[in-house]
mmCIF file of C-alpha atoms and ligand atoms in Angstrom:
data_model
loop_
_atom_site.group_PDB
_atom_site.id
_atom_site.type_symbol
_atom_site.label_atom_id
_atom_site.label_comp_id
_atom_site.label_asym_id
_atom_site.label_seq_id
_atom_site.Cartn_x
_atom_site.Cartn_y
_atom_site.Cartn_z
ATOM 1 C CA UNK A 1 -25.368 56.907 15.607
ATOM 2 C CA UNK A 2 -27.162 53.912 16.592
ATOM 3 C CA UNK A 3 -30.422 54.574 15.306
ATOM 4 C CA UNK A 4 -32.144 57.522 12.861
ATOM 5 C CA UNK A 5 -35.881 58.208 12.089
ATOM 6 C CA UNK A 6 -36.572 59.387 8.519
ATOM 7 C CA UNK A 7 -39.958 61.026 6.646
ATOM 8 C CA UNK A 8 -41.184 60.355 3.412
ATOM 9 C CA UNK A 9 -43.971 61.642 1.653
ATOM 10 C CA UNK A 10 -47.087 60.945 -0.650
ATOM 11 C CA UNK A 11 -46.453 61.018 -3.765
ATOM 12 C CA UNK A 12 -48.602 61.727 -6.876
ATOM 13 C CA UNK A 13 -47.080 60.059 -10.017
ATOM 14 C CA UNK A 14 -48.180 59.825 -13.606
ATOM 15 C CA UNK A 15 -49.495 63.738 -13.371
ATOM 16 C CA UNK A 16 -52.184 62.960 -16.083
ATOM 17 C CA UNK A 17 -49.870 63.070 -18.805
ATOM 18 C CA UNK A 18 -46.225 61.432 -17.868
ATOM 19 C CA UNK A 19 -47.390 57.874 -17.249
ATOM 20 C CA UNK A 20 -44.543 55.703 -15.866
ATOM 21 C CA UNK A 21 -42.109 59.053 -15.520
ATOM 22 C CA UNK A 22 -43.149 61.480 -14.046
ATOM 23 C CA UNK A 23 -44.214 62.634 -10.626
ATOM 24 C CA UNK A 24 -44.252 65.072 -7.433
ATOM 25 C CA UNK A 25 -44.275 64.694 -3.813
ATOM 26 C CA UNK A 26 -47.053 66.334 -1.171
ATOM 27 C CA UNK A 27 -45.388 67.670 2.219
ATOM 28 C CA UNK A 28 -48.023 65.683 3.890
ATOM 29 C CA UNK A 29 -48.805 63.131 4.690
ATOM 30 C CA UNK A 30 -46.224 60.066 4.691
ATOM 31 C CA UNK A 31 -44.371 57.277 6.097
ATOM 32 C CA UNK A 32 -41.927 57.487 9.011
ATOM 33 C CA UNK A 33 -38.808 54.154 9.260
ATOM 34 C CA UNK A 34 -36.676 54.207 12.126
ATOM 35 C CA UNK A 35 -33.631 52.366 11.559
ATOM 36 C CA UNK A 36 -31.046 50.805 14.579
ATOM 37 C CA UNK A 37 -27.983 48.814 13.772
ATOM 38 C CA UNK A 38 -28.529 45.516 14.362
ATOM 39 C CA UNK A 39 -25.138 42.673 14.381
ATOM 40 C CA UNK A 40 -26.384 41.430 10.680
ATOM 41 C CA UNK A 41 -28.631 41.623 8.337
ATOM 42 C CA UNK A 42 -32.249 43.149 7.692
ATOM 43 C CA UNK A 43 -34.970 42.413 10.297
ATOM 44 C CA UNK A 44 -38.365 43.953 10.272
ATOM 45 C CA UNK A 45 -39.423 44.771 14.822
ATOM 46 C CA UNK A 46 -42.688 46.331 13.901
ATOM 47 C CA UNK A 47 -45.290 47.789 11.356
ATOM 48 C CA UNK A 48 -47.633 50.502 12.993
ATOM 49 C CA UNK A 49 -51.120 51.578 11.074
ATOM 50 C CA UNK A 50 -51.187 48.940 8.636
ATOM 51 C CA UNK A 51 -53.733 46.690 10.292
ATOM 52 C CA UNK A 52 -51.664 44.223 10.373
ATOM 53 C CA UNK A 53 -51.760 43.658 6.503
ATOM 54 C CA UNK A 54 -48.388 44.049 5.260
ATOM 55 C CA UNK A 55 -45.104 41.559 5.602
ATOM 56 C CA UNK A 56 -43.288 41.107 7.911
ATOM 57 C CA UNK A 57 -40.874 38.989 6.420
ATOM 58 C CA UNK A 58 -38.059 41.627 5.382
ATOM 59 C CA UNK A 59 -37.723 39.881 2.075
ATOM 60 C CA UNK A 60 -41.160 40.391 1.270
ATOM 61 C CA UNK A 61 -41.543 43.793 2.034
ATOM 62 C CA UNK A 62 -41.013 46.818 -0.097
ATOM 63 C CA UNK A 63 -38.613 48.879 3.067
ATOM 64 C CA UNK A 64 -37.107 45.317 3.616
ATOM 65 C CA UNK A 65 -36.212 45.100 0.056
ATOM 66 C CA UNK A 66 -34.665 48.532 -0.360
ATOM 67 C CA UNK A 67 -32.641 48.087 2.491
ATOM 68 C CA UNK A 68 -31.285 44.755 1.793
ATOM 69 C CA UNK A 69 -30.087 46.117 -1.197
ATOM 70 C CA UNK A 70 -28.899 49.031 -0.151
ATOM 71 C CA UNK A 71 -26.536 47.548 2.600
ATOM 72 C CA UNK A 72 -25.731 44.723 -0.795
ATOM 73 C CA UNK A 73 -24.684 48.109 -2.406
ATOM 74 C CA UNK A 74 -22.438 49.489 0.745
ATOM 75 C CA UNK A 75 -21.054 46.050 1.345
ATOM 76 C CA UNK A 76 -22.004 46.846 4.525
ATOM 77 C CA UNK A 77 -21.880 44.066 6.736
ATOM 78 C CA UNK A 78 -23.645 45.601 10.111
ATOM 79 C CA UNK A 79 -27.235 45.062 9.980
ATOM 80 C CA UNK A 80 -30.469 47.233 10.792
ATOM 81 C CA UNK A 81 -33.589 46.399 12.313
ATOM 82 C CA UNK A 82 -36.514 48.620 10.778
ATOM 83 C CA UNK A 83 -40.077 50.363 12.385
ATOM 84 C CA UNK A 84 -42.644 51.499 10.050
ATOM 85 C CA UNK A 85 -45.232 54.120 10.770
ATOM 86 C CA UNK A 86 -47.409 54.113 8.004
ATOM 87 C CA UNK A 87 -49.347 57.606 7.547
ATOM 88 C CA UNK A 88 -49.935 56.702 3.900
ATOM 89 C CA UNK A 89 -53.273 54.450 3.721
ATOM 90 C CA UNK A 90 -52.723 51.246 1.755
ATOM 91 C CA UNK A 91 -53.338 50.891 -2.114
ATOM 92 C CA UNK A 92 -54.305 54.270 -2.366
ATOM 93 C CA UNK A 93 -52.585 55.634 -5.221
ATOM 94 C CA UNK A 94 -50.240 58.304 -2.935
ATOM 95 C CA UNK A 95 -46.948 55.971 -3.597
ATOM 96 C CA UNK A 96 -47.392 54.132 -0.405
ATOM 97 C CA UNK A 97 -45.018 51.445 -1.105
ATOM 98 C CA UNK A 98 -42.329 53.761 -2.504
ATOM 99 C CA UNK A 99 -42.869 56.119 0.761
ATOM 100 C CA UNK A 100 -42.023 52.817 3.016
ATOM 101 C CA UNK A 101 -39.171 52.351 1.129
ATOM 102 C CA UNK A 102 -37.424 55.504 0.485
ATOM 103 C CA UNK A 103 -37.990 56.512 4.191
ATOM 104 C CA UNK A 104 -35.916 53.184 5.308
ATOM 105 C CA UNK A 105 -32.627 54.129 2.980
ATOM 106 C CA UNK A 106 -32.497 57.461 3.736
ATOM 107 C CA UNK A 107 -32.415 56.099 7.758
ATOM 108 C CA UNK A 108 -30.163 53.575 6.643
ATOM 109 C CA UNK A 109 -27.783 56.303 4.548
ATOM 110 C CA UNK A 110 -27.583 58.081 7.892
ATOM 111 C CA UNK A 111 -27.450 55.541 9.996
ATOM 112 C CA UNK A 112 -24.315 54.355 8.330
ATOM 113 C CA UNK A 113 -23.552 57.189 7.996
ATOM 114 C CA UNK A 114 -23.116 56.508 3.761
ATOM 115 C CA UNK A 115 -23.744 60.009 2.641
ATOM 116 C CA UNK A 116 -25.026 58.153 -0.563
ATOM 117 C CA UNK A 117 -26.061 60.248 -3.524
ATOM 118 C CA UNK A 118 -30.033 60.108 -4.124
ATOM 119 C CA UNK A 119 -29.426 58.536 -7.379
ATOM 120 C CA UNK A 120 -27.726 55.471 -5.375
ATOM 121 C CA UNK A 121 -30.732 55.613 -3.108
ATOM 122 C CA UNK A 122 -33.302 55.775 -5.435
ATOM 123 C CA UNK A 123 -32.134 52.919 -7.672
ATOM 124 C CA UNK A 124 -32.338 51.018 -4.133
ATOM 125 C CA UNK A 125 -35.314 52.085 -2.921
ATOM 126 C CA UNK A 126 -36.929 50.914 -6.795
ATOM 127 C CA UNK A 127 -36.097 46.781 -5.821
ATOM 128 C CA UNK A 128 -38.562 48.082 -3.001
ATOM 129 C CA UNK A 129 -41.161 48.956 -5.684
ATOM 130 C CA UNK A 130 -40.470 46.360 -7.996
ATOM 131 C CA UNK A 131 -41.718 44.462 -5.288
ATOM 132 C CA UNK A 132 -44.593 46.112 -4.114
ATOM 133 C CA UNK A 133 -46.034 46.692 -7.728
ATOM 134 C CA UNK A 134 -44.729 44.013 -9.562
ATOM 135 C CA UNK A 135 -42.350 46.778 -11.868
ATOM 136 C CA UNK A 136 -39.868 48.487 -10.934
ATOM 137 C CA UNK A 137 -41.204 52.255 -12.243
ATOM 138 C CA UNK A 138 -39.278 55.168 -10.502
ATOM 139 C CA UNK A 139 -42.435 58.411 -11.069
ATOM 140 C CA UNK A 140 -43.416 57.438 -7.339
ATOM 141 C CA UNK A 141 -39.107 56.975 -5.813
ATOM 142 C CA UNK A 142 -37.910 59.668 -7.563
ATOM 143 C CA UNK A 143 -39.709 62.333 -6.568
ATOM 144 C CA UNK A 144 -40.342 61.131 -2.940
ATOM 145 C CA UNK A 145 -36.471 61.079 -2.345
ATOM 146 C CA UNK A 146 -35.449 63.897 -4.759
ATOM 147 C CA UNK A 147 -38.093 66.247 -4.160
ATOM 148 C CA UNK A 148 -40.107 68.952 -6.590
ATOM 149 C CA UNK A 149 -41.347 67.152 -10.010
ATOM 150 C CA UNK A 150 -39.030 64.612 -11.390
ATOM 151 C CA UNK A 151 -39.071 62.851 -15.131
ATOM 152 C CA UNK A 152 -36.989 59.722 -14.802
ATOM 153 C CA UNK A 153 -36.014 59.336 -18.559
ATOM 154 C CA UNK A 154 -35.038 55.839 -17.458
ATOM 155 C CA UNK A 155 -34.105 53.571 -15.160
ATOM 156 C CA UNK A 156 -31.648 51.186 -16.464
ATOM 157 C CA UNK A 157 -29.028 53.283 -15.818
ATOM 158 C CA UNK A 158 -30.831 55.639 -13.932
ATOM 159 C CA UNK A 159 -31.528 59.252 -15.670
ATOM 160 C CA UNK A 160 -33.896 61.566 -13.354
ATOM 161 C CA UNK A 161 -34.438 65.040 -14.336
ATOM 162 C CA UNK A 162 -35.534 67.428 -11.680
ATOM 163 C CA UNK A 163 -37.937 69.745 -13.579
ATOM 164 C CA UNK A 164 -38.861 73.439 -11.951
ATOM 165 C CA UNK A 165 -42.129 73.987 -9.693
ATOM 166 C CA UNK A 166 -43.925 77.475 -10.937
ATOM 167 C CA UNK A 167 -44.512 79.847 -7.957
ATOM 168 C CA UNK A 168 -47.810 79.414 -6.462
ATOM 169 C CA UNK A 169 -48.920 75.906 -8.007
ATOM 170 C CA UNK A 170 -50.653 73.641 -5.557
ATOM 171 C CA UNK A 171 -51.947 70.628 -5.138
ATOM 172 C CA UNK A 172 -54.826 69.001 -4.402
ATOM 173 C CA UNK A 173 -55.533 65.667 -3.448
ATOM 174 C CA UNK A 174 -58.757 63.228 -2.670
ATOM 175 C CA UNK A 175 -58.593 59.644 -1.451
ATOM 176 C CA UNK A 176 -61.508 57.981 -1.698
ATOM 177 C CA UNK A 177 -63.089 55.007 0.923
ATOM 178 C CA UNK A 178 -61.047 52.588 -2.111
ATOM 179 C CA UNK A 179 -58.715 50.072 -2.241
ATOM 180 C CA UNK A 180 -57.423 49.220 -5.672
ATOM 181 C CA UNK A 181 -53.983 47.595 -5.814
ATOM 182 C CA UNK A 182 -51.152 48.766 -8.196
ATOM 183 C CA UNK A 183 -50.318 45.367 -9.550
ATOM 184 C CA UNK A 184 -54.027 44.948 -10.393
ATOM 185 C CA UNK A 185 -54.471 48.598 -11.788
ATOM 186 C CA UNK A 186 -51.765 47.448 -14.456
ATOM 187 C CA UNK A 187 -52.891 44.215 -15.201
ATOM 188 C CA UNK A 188 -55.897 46.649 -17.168
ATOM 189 C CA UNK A 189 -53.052 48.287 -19.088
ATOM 190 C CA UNK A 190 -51.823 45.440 -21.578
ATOM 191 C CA UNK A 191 -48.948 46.002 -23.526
ATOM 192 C CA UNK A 192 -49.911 47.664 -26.582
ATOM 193 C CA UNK A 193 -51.352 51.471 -26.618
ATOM 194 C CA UNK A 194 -52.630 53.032 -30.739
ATOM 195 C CA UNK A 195 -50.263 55.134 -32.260
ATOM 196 C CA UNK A 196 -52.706 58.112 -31.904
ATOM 197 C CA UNK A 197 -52.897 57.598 -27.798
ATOM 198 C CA UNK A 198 -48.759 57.599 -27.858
ATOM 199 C CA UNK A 199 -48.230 60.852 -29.926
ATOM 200 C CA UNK A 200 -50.740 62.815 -28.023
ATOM 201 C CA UNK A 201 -49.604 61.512 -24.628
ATOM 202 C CA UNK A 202 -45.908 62.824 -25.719
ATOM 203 C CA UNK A 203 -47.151 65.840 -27.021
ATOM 204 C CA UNK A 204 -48.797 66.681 -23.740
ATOM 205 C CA UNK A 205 -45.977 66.280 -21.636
ATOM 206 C CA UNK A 206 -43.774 67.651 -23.721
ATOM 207 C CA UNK A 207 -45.855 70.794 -23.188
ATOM 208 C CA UNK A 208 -46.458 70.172 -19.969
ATOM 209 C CA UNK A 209 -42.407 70.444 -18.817
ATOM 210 C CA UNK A 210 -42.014 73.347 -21.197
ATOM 211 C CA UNK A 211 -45.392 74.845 -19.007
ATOM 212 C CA UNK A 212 -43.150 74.080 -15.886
ATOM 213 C CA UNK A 213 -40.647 76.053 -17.456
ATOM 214 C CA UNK A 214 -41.930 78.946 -18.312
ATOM 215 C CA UNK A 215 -44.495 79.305 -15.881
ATOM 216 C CA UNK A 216 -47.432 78.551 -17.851
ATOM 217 C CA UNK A 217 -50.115 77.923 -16.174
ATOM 218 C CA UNK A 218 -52.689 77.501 -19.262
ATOM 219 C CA UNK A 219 -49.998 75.016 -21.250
ATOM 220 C CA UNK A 220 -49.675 73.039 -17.956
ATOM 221 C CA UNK A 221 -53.718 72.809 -17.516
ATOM 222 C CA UNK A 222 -53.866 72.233 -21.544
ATOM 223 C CA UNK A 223 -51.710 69.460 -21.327
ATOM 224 C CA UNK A 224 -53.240 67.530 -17.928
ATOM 225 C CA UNK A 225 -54.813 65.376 -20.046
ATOM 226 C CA UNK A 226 -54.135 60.803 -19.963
ATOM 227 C CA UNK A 227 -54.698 58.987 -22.991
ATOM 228 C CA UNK A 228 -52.680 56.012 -21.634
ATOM 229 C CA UNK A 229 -53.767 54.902 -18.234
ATOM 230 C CA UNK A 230 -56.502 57.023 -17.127
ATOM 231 C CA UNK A 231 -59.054 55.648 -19.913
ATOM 232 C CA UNK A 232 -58.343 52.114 -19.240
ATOM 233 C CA UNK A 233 -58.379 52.302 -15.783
ATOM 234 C CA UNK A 234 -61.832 54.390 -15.089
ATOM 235 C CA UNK A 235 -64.165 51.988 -14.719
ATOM 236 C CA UNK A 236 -62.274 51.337 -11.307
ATOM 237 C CA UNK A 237 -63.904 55.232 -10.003
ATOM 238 C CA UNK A 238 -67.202 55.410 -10.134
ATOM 239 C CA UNK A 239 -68.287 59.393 -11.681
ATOM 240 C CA UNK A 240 -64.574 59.875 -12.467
ATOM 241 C CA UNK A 241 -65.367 62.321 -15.279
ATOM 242 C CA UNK A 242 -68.227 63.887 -13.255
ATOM 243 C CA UNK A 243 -65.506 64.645 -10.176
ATOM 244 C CA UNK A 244 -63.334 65.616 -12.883
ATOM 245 C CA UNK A 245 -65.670 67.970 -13.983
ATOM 246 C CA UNK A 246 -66.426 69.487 -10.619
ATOM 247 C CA UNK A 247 -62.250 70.361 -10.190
ATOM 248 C CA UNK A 248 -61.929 72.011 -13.027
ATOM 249 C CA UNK A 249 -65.513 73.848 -12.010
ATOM 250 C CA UNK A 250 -63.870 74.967 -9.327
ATOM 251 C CA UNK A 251 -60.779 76.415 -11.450
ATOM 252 C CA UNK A 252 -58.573 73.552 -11.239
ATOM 253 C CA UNK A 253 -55.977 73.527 -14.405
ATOM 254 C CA UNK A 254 -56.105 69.882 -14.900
ATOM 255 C CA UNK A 255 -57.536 66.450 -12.645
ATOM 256 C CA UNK A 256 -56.612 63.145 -12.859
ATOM 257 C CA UNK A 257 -55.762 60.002 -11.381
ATOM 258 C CA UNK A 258 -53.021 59.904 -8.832
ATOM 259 C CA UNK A 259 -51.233 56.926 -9.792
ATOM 260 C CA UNK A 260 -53.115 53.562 -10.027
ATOM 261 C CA UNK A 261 -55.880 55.247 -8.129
ATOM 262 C CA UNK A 262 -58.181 55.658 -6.442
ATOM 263 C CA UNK A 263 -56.535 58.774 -4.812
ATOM 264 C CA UNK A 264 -57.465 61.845 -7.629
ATOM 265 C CA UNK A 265 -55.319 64.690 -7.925
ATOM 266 C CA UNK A 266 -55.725 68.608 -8.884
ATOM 267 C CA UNK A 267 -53.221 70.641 -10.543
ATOM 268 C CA UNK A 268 -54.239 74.675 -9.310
ATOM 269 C CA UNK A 269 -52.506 78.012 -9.814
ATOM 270 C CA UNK A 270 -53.143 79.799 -6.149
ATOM 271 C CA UNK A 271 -53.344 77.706 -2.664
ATOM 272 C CA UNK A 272 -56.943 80.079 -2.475
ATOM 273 C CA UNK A 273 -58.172 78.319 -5.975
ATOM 274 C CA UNK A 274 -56.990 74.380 -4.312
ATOM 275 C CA UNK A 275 -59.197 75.254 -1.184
ATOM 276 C CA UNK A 276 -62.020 75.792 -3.092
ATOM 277 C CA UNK A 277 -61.521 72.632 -5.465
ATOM 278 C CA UNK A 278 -60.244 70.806 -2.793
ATOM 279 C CA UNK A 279 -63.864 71.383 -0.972
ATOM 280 C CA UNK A 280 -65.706 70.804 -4.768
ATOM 281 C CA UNK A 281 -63.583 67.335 -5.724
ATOM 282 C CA UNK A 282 -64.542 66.336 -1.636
ATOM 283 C CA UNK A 283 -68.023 66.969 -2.469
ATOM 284 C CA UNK A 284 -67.957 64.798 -5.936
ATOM 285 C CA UNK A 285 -66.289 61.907 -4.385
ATOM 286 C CA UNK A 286 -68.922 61.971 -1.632
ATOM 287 C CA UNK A 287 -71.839 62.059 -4.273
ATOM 288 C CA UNK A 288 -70.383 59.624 -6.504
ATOM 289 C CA UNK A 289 -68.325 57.571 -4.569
ATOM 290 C CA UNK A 290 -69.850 57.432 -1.016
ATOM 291 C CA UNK A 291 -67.510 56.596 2.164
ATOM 292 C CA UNK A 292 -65.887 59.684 3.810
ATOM 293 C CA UNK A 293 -62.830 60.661 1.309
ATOM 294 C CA UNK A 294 -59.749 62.243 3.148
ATOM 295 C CA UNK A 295 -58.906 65.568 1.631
ATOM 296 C CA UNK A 296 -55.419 67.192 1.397
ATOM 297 C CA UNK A 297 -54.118 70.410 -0.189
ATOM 298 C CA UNK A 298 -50.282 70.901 -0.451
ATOM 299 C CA UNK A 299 -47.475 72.973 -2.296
ATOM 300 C CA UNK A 300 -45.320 70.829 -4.559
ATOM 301 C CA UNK A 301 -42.759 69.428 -1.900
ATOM 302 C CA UNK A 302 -39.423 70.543 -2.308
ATOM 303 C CA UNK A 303 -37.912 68.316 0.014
ATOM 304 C CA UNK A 304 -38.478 65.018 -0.879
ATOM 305 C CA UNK A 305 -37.656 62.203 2.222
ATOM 306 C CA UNK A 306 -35.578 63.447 4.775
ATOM 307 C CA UNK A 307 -34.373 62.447 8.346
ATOM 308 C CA UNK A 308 -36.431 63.596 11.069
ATOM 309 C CA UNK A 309 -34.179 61.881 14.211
ATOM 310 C CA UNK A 310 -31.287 60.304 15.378
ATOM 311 C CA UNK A 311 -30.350 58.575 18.553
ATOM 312 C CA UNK A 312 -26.645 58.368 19.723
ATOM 313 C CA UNK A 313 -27.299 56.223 22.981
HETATM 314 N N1 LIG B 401 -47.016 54.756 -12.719
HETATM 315 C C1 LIG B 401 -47.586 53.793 -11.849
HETATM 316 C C2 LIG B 401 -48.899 53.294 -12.416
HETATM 317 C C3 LIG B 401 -47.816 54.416 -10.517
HETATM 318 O O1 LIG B 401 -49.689 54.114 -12.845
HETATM 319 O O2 LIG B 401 -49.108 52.078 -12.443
HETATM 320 C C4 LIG B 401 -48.368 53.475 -9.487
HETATM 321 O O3 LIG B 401 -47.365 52.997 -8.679
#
């Protein structure tokens, strides 16, 4: 093989409730790295769709930095030259970075034909996000390369637990005409949260995977609820709890931030109930936020990134 194309996709991490851990991917859109040996090392031929914006430099940049180590990890001493399509839009809150990089090391993995396990590839792909956000938290990698929800219970060593996806739940997701930058979004965050903020934030999740497993759709909406991130980072969304209030109008079980934001999310029980909050969250951002917001609607991915191509010439 001389060259392999691989998908990744959006990503919605922190799910209200599992700040830091937990997370699940969309099956559109995403990111697209196609990887060709190279004699040595790690060199970056083009980024497509990012306006030019991000590095070049494969050091600096978050597919770079995966790769790099993943071929450190290999002892692989071929090299790969890397193109990025970018479908994700930058600093939008739908795991950008981490889509960039877990794209390149599953081309890489193929390309090298590795057959790495995802565990290998997601603690590579993380030096990618460490990068990109300034901390190297795996709710937007895991899930993007594992597929379905994912708690990483921690990272050093790596413990992801692939947590079940209750027939019928959908997604729904609204990016707003926003930039707000990861790095920035936790700067807001400090390092201390009150006691009371912690214990209901673990109670919540704590329902919330027991929801998953059961199939409770009421526990699940119950426990969409951020008493970590979301209230320190609100001010960023202008009539956050007034578009909040429109999803769950529209029968969402639970809205939050996706992420660092701006992108929102919705949590619903029937692909007919997303459409409609999908087209009730659209209208809120419009109101509230102005801009033209791009709108998707999307089953929990059970794929996770995945190679698309490869080339033998
Ligand atoms: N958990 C991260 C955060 C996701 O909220 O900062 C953004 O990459």
């Amino acid at each position: 093989m001389t060259s392999v194309t691989a998908f990744a996709p959006a990503t919605v991490s922190n799910v209200a409730c599992g700040f830091d851990v937990l997370g699940f991917p969309l099956e559109s859109p995403g990111d697209e790295v196609t990887a060709t040996l190279a004699p040595s090392g790690v060199r970056i031929d083009a980024i497509l769709n990012d306006g030019g914006r991000l590095p070049r430099d494969a050091a600096r940049n978050t597919a770079g930095v995966a790769v790099l180590a993943f071929l450190a990890t290999l002892g692989e001493r071929r090299g790969v030259s890397l193109t990025i399509r970018k479908g994700l839009p930058l600093s939008s809150g739908l795991g950008g970075s981490a889509a960039s990089a877990a794209a390149a090391v599953v081309a890489v993995n193929a390309l090298m034909g590795a057959n790495a396990s995802r565990a290998t590839l997601v603690g590579c792909a993380l030096e990618g996000e460490r990068l990109g956000a300034g901390s190297a938290h795996a709710d937007n990698i895991a899930p993007c390369l594992c597929g379905g929800f994912v708690l990483v219970r921690r990272t050093h060593p790596l413990d992801i637990i692939s947590l079940p996806v209750p027939h019928g739940l959908t997604a729904v997701v609204v990016h707003p005409d926003l930039e707000i930058e990861t790095a920035k979004a936790r700067a807001l965050l400090g390092d201390m949260v009150p006691l009371q903020d912690a214990v209901r934030q673990w109670a919540n999740l704590g329902a919330f995977v027991d929801g998953l497993h059961r199939g409770d759709f009421a526990q699940i909406g119950r426990s969409l609820e951020d008493t970590i991130a979301e209230p320190r980072r609100a001010a960023l969304i202008p009539g956050l709890a007034l578009i909040k209030r429109a999803a769950a109008e529209a029968g969402a079980l639970g809205c939050s931030l996706s992420g660092s934001g701006p992108s929102l999310f919705a949590l619903c029980q029937t692909p007919e109930l997303a459409v409609a909050v999908a087209a009730a969250m659209t209208a809120a951002v419009k109101a509230h936020i102005g801009g033209e917001p791009q709108t998707y609607v999307s089953p929990i991915s059970m794929q996770g990134a995945h190679v698309t191509a490869s080339c033998a010439s």
